[in-house]
């Protein structure tokens, strides 16, 4: 896990106490696209399950994630593909 991925993991665990957190660096799939840079760690897929999302809209959940990762976004993290679920929603998915 790279430096940016480790920061994403640490900050989301601290801010949202997830029941489950999966982070995938998809930067290699975006070579030549906007925001891509040598060395990767610019494009991530994040799936997070947290009770903090209870009663929150999809947009509000994303705002919580973006707020937690503000420093990384300001430093060049270009894209986040987010799946944000409550524990009940995750259980329904199986």
One Martini backbone bead per residue (centre of mass of N, CA, C, O) as a GRO file, in nm:
protein
   94
    1UNK     BB    1   0.096   0.037   0.024
    2UNK     BB    2   0.077   0.354  -0.024
    3UNK     BB    3   0.085   0.666   0.103
    4UNK     BB    4  -0.201   0.754   0.020
    5UNK     BB    5  -0.352   0.499   0.103
    6UNK     BB    6  -0.268   0.518   0.402
    7UNK     BB    7  -0.407   0.791   0.452
    8UNK     BB    8  -0.689   0.708   0.382
    9UNK     BB    9  -0.717   0.485   0.588
   10UNK     BB   10  -0.658   0.648   0.847
   11UNK     BB   11  -0.871   0.879   0.814
   12UNK     BB   12  -1.127   0.701   0.786
   13UNK     BB   13  -1.096   0.550   1.054
   14UNK     BB   14  -1.106   0.803   1.233
   15UNK     BB   15  -1.374   0.950   1.120
   16UNK     BB   16  -1.574   0.660   1.062
   17UNK     BB   17  -1.548   0.381   1.184
   18UNK     BB   18  -1.529   0.123   1.013
   19UNK     BB   19  -1.636  -0.201   0.938
   20UNK     BB   20  -1.547  -0.138   0.635
   21UNK     BB   21  -1.240  -0.125   0.419
   22UNK     BB   22  -1.173  -0.041   0.071
   23UNK     BB   23  -0.866   0.000  -0.124
   24UNK     BB   24  -0.809   0.110  -0.471
   25UNK     BB   25  -0.564   0.144  -0.708
   26UNK     BB   26  -0.649   0.294  -1.044
   27UNK     BB   27  -0.425   0.457  -1.198
   28UNK     BB   28  -0.335   0.264  -1.435
   29UNK     BB   29  -0.624   0.312  -1.586
   30UNK     BB   30  -0.535   0.649  -1.628
   31UNK     BB   31  -0.338   0.675  -1.840
   32UNK     BB   32  -0.342   1.008  -1.975
   33UNK     BB   33  -0.525   1.132  -1.787
   34UNK     BB   34  -0.658   1.330  -1.587
   35UNK     BB   35  -0.434   1.354  -1.304
   36UNK     BB   36  -0.214   1.194  -1.394
   37UNK     BB   37   0.085   1.030  -1.257
   38UNK     BB   38   0.375   0.942  -1.182
   39UNK     BB   39   0.324   0.666  -0.950
   40UNK     BB   40   0.043   0.740  -0.890
   41UNK     BB   41  -0.204   0.798  -0.660
   42UNK     BB   42  -0.491   0.941  -0.806
   43UNK     BB   43  -0.684   0.674  -0.827
   44UNK     BB   44  -0.976   0.567  -0.639
   45UNK     BB   45  -1.130   0.293  -0.473
   46UNK     BB   46  -1.405   0.317  -0.230
   47UNK     BB   47  -1.515   0.108   0.040
   48UNK     BB   48  -1.765   0.200   0.290
   49UNK     BB   49  -1.859   0.100   0.626
   50UNK     BB   50  -2.090   0.308   0.824
   51UNK     BB   51  -2.271   0.447   1.085
   52UNK     BB   52  -2.229   0.751   0.992
   53UNK     BB   53  -2.452   0.708   0.744
   54UNK     BB   54  -2.690   0.734   0.902
   55UNK     BB   55  -2.935   0.936   0.748
   56UNK     BB   56  -2.770   0.977   0.487
   57UNK     BB   57  -2.696   1.088   0.203
   58UNK     BB   58  -2.496   1.039  -0.057
   59UNK     BB   59  -2.375   1.326  -0.048
   60UNK     BB   60  -2.314   1.340   0.255
   61UNK     BB   61  -2.120   1.101   0.257
   62UNK     BB   62  -1.915   1.220   0.059
   63UNK     BB   63  -1.849   1.469   0.229
   64UNK     BB   64  -1.720   1.314   0.463
   65UNK     BB   65  -1.489   1.199   0.297
   66UNK     BB   66  -1.374   1.463   0.179
   67UNK     BB   67  -1.311   1.594   0.452
   68UNK     BB   68  -1.105   1.373   0.546
   69UNK     BB   69  -0.940   1.421   0.242
   70UNK     BB   70  -0.846   1.716   0.185
   71UNK     BB   71  -0.536   1.704   0.178
   72UNK     BB   72  -0.517   1.501  -0.061
   73UNK     BB   73  -0.677   1.665  -0.267
   74UNK     BB   74  -0.488   1.919  -0.253
   75UNK     BB   75  -0.222   1.722  -0.336
   76UNK     BB   76  -0.361   1.530  -0.602
   77UNK     BB   77  -0.608   1.388  -0.561
   78UNK     BB   78  -0.834   1.320  -0.823
   79UNK     BB   79  -0.995   1.031  -0.761
   80UNK     BB   80  -1.320   0.905  -0.638
   81UNK     BB   81  -1.468   0.591  -0.594
   82UNK     BB   82  -1.779   0.559  -0.425
   83UNK     BB   83  -1.882   0.344  -0.150
   84UNK     BB   84  -2.162   0.406   0.073
   85UNK     BB   85  -2.238   0.230   0.378
   86UNK     BB   86  -2.431   0.075   0.582
   87UNK     BB   87  -2.457  -0.203   0.763
   88UNK     BB   88  -2.743  -0.276   0.654
   89UNK     BB   89  -2.678  -0.246   0.351
   90UNK     BB   90  -2.452  -0.455   0.350
   91UNK     BB   91  -2.622  -0.700   0.445
   92UNK     BB   92  -2.816  -0.698   0.194
   93UNK     BB   93  -2.582  -0.769  -0.015
   94UNK     BB   94  -2.406  -1.013   0.131
   0.00000   0.00000   0.00000
